[in-house]
mmCIF file of C-alpha atoms in Angstrom:
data_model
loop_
_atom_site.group_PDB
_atom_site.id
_atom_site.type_symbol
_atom_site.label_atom_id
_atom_site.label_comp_id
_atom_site.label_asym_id
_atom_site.label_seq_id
_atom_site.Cartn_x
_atom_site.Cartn_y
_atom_site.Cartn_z
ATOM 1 C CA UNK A 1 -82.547 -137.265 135.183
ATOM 2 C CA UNK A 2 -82.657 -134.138 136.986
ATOM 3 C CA UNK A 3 -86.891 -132.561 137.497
ATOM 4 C CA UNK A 4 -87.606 -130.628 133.887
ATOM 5 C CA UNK A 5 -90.760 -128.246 134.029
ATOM 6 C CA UNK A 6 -91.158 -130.054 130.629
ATOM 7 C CA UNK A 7 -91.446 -133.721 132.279
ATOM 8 C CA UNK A 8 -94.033 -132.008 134.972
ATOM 9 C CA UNK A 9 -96.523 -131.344 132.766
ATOM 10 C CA UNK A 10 -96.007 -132.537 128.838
ATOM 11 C CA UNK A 11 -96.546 -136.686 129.761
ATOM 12 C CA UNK A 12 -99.715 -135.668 131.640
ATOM 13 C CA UNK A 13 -101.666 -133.854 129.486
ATOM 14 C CA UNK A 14 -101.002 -136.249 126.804
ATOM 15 C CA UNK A 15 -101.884 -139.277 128.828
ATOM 16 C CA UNK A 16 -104.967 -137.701 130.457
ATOM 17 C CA UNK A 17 -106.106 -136.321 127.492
ATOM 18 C CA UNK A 18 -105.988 -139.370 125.661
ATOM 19 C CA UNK A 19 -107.514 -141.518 128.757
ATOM 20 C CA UNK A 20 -110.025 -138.949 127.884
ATOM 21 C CA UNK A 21 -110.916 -140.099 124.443
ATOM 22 C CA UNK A 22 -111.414 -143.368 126.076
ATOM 23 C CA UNK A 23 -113.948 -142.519 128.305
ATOM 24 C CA UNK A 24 -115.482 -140.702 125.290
ATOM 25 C CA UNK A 25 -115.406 -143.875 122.988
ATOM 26 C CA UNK A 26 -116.923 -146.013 126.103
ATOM 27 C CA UNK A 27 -119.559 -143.203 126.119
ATOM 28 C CA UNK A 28 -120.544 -143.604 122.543
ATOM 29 C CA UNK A 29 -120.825 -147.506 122.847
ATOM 30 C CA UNK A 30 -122.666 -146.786 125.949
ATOM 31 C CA UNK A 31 -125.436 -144.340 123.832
ATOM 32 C CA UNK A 32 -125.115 -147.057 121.172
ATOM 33 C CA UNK A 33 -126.260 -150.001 123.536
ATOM 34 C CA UNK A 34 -128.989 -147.881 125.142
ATOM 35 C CA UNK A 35 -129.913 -146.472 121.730
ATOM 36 C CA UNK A 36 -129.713 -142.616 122.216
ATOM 37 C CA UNK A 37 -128.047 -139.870 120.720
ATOM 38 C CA UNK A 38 -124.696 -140.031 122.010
ATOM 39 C CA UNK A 39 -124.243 -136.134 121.365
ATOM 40 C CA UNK A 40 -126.684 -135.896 124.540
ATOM 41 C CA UNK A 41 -123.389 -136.134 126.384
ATOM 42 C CA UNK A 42 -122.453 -132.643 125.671
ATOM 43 C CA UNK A 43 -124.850 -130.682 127.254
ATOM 44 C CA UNK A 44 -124.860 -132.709 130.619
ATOM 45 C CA UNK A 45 -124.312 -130.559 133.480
ATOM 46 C CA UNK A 46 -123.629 -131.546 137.734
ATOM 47 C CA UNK A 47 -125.728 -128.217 138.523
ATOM 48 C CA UNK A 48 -127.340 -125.506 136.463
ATOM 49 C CA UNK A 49 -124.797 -123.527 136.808
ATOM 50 C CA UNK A 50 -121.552 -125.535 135.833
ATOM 51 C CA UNK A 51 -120.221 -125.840 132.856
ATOM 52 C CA UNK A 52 -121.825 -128.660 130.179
ATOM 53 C CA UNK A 53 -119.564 -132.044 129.639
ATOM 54 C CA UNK A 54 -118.516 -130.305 126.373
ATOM 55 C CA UNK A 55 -116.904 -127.084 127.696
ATOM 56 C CA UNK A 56 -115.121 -129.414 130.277
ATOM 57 C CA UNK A 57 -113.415 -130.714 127.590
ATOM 58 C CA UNK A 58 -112.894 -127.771 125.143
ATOM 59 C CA UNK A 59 -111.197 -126.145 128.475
ATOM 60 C CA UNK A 60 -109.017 -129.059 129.765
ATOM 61 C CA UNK A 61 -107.417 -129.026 126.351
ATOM 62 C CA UNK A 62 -107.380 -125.120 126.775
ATOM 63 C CA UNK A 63 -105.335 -125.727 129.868
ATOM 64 C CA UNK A 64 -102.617 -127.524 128.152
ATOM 65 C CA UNK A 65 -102.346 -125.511 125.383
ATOM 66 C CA UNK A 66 -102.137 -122.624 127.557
ATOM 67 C CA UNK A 67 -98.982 -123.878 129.712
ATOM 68 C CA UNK A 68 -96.903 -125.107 126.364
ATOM 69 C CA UNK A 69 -97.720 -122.105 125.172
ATOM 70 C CA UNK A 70 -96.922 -119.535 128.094
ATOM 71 C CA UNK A 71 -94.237 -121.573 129.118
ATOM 72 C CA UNK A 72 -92.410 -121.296 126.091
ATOM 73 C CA UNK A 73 -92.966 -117.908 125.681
ATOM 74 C CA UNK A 74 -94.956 -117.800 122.526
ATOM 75 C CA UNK A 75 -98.794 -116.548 122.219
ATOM 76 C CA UNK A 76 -101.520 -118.861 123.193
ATOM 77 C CA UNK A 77 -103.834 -119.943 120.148
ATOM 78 C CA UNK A 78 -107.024 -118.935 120.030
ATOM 79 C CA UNK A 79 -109.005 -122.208 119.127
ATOM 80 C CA UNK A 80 -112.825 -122.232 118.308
ATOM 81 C CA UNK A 81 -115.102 -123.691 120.563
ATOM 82 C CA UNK A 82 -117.460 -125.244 117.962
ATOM 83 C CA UNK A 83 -117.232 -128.761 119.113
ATOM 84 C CA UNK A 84 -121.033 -129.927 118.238
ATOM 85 C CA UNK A 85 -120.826 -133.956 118.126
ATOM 86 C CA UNK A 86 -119.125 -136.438 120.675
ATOM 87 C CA UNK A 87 -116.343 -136.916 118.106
ATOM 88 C CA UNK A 88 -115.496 -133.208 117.336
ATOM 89 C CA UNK A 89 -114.573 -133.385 121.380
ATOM 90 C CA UNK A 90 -112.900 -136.584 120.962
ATOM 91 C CA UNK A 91 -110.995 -134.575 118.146
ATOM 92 C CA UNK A 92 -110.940 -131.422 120.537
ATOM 93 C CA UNK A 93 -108.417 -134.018 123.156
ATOM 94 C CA UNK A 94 -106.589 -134.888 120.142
ATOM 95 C CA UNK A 95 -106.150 -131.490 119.248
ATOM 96 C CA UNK A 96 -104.361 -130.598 122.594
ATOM 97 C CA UNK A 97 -102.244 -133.948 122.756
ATOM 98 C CA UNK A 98 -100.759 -133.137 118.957
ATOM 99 C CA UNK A 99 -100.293 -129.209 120.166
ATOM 100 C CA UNK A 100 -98.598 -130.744 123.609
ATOM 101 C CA UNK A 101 -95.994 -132.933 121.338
ATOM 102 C CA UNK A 102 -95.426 -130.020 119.261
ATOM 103 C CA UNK A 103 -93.114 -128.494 121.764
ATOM 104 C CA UNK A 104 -89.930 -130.162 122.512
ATOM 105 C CA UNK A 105 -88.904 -130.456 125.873
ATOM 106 C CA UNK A 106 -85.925 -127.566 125.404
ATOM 107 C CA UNK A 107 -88.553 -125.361 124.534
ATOM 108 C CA UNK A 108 -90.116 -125.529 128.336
ATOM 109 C CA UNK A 109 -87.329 -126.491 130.443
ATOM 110 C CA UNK A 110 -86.085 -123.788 132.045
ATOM 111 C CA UNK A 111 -88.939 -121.570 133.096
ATOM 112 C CA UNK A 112 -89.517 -122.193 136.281
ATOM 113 C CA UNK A 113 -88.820 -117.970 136.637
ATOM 114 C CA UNK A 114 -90.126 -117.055 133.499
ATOM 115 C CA UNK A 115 -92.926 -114.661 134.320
ATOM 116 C CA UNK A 116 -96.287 -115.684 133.272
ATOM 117 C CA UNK A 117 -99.522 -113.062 133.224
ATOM 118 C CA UNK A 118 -102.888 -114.553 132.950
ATOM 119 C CA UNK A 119 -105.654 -112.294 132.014
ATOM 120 C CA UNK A 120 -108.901 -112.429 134.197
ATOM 121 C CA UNK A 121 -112.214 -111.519 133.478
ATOM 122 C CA UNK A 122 -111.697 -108.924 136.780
ATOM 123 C CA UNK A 123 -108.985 -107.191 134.985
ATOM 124 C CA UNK A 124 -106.488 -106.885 136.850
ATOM 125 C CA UNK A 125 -104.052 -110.555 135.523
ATOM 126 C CA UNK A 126 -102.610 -113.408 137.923
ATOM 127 C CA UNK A 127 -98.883 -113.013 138.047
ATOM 128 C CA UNK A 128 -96.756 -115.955 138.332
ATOM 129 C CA UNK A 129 -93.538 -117.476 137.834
ATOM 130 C CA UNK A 130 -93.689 -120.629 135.761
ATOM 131 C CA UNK A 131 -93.329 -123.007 138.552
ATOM 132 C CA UNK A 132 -95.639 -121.382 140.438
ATOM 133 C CA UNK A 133 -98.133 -120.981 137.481
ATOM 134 C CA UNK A 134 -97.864 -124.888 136.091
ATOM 135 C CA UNK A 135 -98.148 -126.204 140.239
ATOM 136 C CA UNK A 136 -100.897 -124.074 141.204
ATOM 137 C CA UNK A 137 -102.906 -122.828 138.144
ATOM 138 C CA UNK A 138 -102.295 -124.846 134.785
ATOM 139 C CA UNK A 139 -102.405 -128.571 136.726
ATOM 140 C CA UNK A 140 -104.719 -128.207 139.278
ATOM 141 C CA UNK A 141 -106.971 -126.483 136.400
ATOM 142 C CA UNK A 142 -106.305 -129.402 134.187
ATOM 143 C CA UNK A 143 -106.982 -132.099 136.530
ATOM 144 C CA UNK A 144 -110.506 -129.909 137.212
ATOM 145 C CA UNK A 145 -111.772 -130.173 134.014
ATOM 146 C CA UNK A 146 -110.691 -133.648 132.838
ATOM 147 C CA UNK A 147 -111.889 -134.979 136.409
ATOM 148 C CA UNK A 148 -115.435 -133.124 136.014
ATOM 149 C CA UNK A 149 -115.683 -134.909 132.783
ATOM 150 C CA UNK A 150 -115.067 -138.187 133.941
ATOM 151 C CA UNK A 151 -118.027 -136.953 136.952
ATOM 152 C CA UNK A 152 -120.059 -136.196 134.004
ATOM 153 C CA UNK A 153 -119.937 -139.376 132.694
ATOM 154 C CA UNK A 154 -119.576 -141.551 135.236
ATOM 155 C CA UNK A 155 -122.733 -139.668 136.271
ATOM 156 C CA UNK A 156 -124.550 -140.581 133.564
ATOM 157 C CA UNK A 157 -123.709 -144.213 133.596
ATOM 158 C CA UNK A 158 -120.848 -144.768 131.340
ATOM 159 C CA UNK A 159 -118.619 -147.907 132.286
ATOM 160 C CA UNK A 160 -116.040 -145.997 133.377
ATOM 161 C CA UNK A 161 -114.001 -146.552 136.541
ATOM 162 C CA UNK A 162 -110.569 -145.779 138.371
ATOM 163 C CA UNK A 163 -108.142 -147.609 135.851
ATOM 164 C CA UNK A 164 -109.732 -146.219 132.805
ATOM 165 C CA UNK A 165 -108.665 -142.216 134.702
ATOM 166 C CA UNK A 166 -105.696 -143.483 135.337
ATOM 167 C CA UNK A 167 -104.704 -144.567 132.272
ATOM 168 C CA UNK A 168 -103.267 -148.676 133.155
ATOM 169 C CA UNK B 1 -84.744 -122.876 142.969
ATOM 170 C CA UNK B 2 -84.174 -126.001 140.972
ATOM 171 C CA UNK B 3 -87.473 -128.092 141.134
ATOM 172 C CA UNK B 4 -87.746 -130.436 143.549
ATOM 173 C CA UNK B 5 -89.894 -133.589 144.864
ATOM 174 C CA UNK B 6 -90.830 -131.953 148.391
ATOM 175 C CA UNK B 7 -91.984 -128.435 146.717
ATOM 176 C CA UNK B 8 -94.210 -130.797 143.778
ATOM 177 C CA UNK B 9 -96.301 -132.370 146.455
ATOM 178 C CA UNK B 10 -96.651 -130.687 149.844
ATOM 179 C CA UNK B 11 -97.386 -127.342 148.854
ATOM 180 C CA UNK B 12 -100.429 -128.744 146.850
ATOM 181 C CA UNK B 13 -101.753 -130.813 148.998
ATOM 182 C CA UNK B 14 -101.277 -128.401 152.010
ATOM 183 C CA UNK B 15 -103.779 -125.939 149.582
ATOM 184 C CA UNK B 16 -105.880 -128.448 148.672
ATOM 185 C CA UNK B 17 -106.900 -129.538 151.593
ATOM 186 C CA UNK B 18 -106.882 -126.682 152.916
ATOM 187 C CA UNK B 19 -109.480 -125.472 150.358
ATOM 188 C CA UNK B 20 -111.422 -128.572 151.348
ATOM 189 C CA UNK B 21 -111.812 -127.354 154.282
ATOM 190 C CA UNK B 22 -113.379 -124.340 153.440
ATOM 191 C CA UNK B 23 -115.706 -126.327 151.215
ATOM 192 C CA UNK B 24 -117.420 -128.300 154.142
ATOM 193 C CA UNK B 25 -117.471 -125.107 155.851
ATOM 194 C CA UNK B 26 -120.184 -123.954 153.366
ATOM 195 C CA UNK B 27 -121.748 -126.807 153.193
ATOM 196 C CA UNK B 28 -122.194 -126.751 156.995
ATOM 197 C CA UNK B 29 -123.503 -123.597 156.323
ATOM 198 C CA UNK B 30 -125.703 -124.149 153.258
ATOM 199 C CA UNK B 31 -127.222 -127.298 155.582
ATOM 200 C CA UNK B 32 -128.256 -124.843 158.309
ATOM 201 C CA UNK B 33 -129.828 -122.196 155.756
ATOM 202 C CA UNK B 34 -131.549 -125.211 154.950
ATOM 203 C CA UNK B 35 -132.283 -126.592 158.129
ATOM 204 C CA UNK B 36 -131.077 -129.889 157.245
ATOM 205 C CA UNK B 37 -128.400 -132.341 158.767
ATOM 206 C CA UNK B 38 -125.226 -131.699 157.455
ATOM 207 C CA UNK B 39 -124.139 -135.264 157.947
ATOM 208 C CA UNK B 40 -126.472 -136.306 155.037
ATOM 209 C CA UNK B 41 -123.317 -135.448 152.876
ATOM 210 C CA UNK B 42 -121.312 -137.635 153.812
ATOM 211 C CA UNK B 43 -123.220 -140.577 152.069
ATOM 212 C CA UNK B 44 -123.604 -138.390 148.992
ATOM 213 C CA UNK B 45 -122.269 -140.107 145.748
ATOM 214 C CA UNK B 46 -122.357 -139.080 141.939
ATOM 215 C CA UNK B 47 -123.088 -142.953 140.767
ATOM 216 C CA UNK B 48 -124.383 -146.237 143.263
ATOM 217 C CA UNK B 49 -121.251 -148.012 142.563
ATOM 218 C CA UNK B 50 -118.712 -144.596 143.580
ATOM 219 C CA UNK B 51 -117.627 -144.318 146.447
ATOM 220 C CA UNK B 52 -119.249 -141.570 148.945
ATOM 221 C CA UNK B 53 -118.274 -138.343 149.859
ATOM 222 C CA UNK B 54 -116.784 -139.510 153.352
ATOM 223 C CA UNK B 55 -114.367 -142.085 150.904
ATOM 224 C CA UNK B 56 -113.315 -139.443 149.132
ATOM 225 C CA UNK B 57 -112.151 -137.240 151.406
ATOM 226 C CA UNK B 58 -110.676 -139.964 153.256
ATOM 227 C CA UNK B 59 -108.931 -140.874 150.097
ATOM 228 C CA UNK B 60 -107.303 -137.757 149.051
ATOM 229 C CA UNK B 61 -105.851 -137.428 152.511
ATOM 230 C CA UNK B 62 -104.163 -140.773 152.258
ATOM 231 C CA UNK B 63 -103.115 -140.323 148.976
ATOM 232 C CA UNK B 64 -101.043 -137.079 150.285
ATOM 233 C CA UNK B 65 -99.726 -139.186 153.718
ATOM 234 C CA UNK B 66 -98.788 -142.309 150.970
ATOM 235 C CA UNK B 67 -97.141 -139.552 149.291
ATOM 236 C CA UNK B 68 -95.154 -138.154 151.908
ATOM 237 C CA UNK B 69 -94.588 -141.176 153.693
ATOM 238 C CA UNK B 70 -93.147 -143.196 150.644
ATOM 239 C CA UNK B 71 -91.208 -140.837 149.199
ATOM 240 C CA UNK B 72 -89.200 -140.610 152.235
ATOM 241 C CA UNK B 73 -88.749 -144.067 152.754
ATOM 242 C CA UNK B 74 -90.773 -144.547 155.596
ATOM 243 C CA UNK B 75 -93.654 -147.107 156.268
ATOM 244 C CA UNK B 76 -97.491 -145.368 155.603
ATOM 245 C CA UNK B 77 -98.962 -144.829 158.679
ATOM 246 C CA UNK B 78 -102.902 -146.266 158.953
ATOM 247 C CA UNK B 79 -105.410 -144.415 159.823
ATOM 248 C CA UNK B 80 -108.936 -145.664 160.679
ATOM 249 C CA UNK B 81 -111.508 -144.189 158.338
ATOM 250 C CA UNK B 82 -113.896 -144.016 160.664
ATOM 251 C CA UNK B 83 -115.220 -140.257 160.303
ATOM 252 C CA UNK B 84 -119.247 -140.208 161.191
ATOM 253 C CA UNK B 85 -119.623 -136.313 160.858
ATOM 254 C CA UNK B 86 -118.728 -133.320 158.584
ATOM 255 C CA UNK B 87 -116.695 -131.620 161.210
ATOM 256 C CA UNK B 88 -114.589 -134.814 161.491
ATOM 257 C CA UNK B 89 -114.315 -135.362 157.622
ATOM 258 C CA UNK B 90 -112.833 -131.668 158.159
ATOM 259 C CA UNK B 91 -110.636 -132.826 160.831
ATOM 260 C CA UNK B 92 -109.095 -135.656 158.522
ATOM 261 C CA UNK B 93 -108.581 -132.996 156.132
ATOM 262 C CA UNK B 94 -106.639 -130.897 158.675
ATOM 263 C CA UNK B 95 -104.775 -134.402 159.594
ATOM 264 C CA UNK B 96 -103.688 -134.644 155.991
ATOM 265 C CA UNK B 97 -101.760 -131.441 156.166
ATOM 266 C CA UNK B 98 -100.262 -131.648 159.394
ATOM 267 C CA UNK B 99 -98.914 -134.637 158.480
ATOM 268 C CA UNK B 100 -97.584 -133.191 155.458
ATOM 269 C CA UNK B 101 -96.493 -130.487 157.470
ATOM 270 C CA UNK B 102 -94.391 -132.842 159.444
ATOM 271 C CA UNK B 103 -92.229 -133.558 156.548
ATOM 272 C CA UNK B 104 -89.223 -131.405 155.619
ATOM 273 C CA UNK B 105 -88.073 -130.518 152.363
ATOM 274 C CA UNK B 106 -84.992 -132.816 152.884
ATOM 275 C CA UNK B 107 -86.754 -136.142 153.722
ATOM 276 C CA UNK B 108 -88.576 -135.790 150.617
ATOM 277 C CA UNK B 109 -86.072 -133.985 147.841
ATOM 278 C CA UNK B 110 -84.088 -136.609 145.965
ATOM 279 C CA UNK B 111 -86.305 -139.353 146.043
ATOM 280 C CA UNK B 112 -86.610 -139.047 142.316
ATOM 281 C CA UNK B 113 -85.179 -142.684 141.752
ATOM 282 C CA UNK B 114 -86.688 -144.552 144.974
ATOM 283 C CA UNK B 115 -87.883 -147.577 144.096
ATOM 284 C CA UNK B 116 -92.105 -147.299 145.079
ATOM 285 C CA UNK B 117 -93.975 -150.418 145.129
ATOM 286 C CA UNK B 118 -97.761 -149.933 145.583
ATOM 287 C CA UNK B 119 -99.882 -152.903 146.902
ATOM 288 C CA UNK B 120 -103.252 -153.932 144.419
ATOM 289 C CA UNK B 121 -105.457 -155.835 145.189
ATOM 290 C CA UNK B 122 -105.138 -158.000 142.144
ATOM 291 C CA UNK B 123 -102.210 -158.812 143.808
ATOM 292 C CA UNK B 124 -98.632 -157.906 141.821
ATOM 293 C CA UNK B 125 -97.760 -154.465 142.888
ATOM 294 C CA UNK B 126 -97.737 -151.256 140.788
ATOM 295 C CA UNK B 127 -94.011 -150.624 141.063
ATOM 296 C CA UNK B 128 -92.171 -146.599 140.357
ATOM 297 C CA UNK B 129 -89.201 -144.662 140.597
ATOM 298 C CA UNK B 130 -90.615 -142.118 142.952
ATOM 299 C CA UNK B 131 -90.454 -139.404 140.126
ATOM 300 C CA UNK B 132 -92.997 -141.313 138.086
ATOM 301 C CA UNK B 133 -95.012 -142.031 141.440
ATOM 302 C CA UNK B 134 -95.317 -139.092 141.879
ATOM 303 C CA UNK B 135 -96.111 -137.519 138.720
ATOM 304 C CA UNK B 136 -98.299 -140.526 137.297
ATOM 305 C CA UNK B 137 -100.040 -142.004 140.493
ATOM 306 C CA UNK B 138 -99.988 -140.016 143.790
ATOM 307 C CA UNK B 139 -100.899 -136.572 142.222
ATOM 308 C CA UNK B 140 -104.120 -137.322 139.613
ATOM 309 C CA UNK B 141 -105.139 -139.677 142.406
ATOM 310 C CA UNK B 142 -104.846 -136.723 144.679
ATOM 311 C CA UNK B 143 -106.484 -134.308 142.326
ATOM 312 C CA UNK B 144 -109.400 -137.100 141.521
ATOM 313 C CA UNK B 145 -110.645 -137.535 145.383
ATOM 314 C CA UNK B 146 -110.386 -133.901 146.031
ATOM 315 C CA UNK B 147 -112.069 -132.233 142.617
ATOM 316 C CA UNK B 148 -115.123 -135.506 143.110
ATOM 317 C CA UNK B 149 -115.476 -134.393 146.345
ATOM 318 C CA UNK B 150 -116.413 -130.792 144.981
ATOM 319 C CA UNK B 151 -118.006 -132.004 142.697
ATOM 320 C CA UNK B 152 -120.659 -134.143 145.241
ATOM 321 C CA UNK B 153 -120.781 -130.512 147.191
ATOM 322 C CA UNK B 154 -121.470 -128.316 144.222
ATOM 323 C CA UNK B 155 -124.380 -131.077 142.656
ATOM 324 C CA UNK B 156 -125.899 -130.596 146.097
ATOM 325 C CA UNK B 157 -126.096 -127.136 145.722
ATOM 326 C CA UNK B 158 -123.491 -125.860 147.725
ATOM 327 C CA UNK B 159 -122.396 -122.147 146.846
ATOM 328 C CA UNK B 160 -118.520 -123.308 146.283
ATOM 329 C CA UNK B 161 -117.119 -121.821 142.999
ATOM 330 C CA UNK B 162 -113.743 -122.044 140.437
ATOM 331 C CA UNK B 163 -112.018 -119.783 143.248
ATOM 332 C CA UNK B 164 -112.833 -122.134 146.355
ATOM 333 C CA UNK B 165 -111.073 -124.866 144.249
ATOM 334 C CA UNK B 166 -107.851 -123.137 143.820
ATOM 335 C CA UNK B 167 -108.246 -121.301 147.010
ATOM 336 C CA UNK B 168 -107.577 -117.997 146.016
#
């Protein structure tokens, strides 16, 4: 099978995303052993001014939704970020995986030249192709926010470790 | 262009670590505004039982040399980690990318199907075609050494931001 833009990025986000939920349900058994309230988790922060565990999340699954979106040339979704309790985020990764398998890989293969604007809050947008924007924005943007997460947590002391980001 | 296995990997981790880079260059900086010794990073770690910021860094350039290396065929060189300082953490970043450097497009492009076996320690080896190694092993492994390693520098209070992670 020949490289697909689709195979690049589709398998990924689902199977980070849902390595995600993992660490999520170890962090809830974790809160549940230690007896706190496991929605502590989504204010937890690596320095004042980073993003909380919870916006980590809501924007990783941003980031997929994003490339399927741009990618295949329709409008990106505007989703809520209302995600108040460790299992509305939990729901927030499922959320992305479902919109991910939405899209069938014909709807994505192919544009690697399709041009792709991304709005910033300076105005003028980043201009890409499609290869160029999945390589160097939507992945390394992904892997960002799910790895931060997994920081987060590991941070705080949830059993987590190598195999459970990797997915095996 | 059609995609291709060389343009997947080098260009990102040539950026990468080349963004890296620029990260321990602030931190060198933030330790002398603070009159510290910038070698205290390198023991730096977001949990006891994670490996230090000197690991990581060491890491994430091996991951991109087992990269290149395997999906040409040819054995991974081994490099001592012995780095003691932040200006030679810096120089195994710079390492990293010549050696990727070193690689041309056409040692690497094709090796979609190459059989890659990956030594554990629990002893059977992780075994790919060099598509899937690439997609599903070398890159979040990649991405997970570099982004905790930004992650130890920005929870010590180093000015790095979203930009000096994509390196634009």
């Amino acid at each position: 099978m020949p490289l697909s833009m689709h195979s690049l990025c589709a398998p990924t986000y689902v199977r980070l995303l849902g390595n995600l939920q993992n660490w999520l349900d170890k962090a809830q058994a974790h809160a549940e052993v230690r007896k706190f309230d496991s929605n502590n988790y989504l204010g937890l922060r690596l320095a004042p001014d980073m993003l909380p565990l919870s916006r980590q999340i809501q924007i990783a699954s941003d980031m997929a939704k994003g490339c399927m979106a741009r990618l295949s040339g329709i409008e990106v979704p505007k989703w809520d970020d209302n995600e108040a309790t460790l299992a509305e985020l939990r729901a927030r990764a499922q959320k992305g995986i479902d919109y991910v398998k939405s899209f069938s890989a014909a709807q994505i293969d192919g544009s690697e030249g399709r041009e792709i604007s991304i709005p910033t809050r300076a105005g003028e947008p980043l201009v890409f192709t499609g290869e160029n924007y999945l390589k160097h924005y939507a992945l390394p943007n992904f892997y960002f926010h799910v790895t931060t997460a997994y920081a987060l947590l590991r941070h705080a002391g949830v059993e987590i470790g190598k195999g459970d980001y990797l997915g095996r």
